[in-house]
Short mmCIF file of N, CA and C and ligand atoms in Angstrom, two decimals:
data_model
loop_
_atom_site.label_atom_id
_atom_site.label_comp_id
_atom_site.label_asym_id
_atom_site.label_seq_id
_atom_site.Cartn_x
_atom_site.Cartn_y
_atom_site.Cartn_z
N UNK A 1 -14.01 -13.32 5.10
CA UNK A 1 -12.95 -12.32 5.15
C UNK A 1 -11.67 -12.94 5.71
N UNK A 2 -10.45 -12.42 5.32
CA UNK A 2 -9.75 -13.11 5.41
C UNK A 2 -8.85 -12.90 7.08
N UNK A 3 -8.12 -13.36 8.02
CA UNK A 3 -7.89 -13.08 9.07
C UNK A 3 -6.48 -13.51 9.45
N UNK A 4 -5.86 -12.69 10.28
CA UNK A 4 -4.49 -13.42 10.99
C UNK A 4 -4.52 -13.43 12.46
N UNK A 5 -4.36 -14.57 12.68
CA UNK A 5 -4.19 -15.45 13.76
C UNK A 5 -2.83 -14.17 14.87
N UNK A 6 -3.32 -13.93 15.52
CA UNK A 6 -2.77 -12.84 16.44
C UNK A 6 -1.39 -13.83 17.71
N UNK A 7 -1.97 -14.84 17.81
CA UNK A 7 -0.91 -15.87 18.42
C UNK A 7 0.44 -16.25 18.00
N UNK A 8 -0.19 -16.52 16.39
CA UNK A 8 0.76 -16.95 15.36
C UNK A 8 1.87 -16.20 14.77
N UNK A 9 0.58 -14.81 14.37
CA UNK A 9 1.47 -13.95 13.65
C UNK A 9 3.11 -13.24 14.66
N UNK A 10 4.04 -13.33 13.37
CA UNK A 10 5.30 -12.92 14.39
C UNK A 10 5.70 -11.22 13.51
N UNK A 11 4.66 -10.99 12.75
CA UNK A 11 4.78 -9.43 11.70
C UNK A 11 6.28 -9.89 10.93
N UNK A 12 6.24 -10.65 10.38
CA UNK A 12 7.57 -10.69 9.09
C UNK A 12 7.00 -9.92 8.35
N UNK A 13 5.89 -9.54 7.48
CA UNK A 13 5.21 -8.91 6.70
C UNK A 13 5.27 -9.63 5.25
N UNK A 14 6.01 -10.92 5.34
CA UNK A 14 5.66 -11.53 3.74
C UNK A 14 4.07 -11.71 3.49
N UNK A 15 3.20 -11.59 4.24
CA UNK A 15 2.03 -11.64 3.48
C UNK A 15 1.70 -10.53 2.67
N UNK A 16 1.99 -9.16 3.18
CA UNK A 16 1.68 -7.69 2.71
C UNK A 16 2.55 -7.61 1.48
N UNK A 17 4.30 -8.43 1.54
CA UNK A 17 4.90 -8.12 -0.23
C UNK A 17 3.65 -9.08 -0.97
N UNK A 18 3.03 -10.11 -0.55
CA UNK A 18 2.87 -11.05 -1.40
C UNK A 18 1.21 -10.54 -2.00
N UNK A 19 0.98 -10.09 -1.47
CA UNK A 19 -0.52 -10.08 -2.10
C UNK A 19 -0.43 -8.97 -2.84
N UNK A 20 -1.01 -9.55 -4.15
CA UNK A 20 -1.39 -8.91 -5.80
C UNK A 20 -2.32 -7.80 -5.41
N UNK A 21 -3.12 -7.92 -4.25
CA UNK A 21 -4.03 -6.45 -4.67
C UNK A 21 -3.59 -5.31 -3.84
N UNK A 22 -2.53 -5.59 -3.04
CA UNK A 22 -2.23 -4.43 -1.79
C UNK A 22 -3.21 -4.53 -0.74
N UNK A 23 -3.84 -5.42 -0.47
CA UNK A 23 -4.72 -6.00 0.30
C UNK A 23 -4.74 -5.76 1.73
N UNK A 24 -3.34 -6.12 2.23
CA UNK A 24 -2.73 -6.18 3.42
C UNK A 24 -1.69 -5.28 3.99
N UNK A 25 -2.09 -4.64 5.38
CA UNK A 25 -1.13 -3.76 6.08
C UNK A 25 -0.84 -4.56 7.33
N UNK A 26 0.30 -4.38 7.86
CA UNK A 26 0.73 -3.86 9.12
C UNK A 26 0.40 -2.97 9.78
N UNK A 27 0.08 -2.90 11.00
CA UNK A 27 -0.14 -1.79 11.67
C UNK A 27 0.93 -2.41 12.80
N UNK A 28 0.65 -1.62 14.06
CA UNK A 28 1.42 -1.64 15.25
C UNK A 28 1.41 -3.25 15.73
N UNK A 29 0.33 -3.25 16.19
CA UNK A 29 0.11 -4.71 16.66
C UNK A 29 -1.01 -5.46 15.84
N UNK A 30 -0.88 -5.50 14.86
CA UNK A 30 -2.06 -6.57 14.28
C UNK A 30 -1.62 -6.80 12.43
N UNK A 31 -2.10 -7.68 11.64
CA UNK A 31 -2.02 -7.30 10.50
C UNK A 31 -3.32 -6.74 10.02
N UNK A 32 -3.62 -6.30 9.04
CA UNK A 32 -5.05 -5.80 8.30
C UNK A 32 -5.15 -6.34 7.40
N UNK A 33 -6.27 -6.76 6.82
CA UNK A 33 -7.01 -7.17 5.78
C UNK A 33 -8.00 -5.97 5.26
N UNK A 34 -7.69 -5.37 4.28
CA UNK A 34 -8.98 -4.96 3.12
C UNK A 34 -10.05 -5.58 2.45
N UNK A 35 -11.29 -5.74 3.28
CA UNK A 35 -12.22 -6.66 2.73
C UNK A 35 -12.63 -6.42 1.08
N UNK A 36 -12.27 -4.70 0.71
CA UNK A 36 -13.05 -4.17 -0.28
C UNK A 36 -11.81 -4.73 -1.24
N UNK A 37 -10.50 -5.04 -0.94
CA UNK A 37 -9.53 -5.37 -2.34
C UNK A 37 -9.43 -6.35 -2.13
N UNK A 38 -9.30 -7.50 -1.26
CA UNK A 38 -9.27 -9.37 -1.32
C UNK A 38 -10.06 -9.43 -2.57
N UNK A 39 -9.30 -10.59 -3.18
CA UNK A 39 -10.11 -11.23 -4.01
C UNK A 39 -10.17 -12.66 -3.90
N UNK A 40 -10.00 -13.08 -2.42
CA UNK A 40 -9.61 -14.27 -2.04
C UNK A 40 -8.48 -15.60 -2.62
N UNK A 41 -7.83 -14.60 -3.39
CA UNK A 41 -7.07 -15.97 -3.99
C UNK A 41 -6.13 -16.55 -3.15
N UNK A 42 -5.90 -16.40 -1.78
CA UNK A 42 -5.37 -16.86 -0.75
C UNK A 42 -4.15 -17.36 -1.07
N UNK A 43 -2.97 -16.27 -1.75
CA UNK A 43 -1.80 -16.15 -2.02
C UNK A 43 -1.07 -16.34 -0.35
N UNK A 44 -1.42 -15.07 0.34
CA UNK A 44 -1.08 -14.82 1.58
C UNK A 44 -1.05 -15.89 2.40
N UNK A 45 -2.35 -16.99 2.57
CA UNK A 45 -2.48 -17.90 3.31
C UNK A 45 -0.99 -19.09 3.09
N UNK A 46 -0.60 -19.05 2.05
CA UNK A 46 0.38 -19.96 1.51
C UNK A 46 1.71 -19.41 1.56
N UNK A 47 1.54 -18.45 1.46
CA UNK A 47 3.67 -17.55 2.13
C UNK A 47 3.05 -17.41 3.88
N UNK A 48 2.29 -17.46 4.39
CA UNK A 48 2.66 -17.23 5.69
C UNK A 48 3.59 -18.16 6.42
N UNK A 49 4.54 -17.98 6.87
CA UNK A 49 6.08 -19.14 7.04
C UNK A 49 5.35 -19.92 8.27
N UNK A 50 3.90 -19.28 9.36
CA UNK A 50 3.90 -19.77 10.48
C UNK A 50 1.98 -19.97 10.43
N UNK A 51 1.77 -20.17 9.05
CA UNK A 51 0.03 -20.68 8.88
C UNK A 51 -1.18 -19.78 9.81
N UNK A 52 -0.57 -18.48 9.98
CA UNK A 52 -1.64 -17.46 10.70
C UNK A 52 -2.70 -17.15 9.62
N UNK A 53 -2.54 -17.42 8.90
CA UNK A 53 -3.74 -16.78 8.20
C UNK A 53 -5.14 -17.41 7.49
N UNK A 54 -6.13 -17.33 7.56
CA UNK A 54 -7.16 -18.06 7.36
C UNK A 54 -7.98 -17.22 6.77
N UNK A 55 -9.35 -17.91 6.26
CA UNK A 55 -10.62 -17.08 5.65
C UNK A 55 -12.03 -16.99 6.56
S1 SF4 B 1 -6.45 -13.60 -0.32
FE1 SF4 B 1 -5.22 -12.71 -1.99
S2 SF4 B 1 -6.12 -10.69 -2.34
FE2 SF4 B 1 -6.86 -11.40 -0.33
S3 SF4 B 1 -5.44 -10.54 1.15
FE3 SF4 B 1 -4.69 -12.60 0.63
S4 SF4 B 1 -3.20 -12.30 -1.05
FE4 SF4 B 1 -4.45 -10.43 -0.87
S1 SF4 B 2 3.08 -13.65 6.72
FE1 SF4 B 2 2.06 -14.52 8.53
S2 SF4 B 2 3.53 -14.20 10.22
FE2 SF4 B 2 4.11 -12.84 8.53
S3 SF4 B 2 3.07 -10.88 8.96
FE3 SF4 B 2 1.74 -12.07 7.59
S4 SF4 B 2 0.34 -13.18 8.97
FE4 SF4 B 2 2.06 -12.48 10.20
#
C-alpha cells in the first residue's frame, strides 16, 4: 500500500492532482491513500517534489 512519509510531506497536494484514479486525499494533517483505487502505477511517487512517498 502505498504511504507518505509524514516528515517529508510539506501538503503541496501535487500528488492528489496527479493520480489517474483519485486515489489520494488530503486531510488536515496527513495525506491518504485509497487502497481499494491504487493501481500502483506510482505516478505520485515521481511528482512528489520532496520523495515522501513510497509503497
Ligand atoms: S500509485 Fe498511482 S493509483 Fe496509486 S495513489 Fe499513486 S498515483 Fe494513485
Ligand atoms: S506530493 Fe509529496 S509533499 Fe506534496 S502532498 Fe503529496 S506526499 Fe506531500
Amino acid at each position: 500500500m502505498m504511504k507518505s512519509d509524514k516528515e517529508k510531506c510539506m501538503y503541496c497536494g501535487a500528488c492528489v492532482g496527479s493520480c489517474p484514479k483519485n486515489a489520494i486525499y488530503l486531510e488536515e494533517t496527513r495525506v491518504v491513500f485509497d487502497e481499494e483505487r491504487c493501481v500502483k502505477c506510482k505516478i505520485c511517487v515521481k511528482v512528489c517534489p520532496v520523495g515522501a512517498i513510497s509503497e
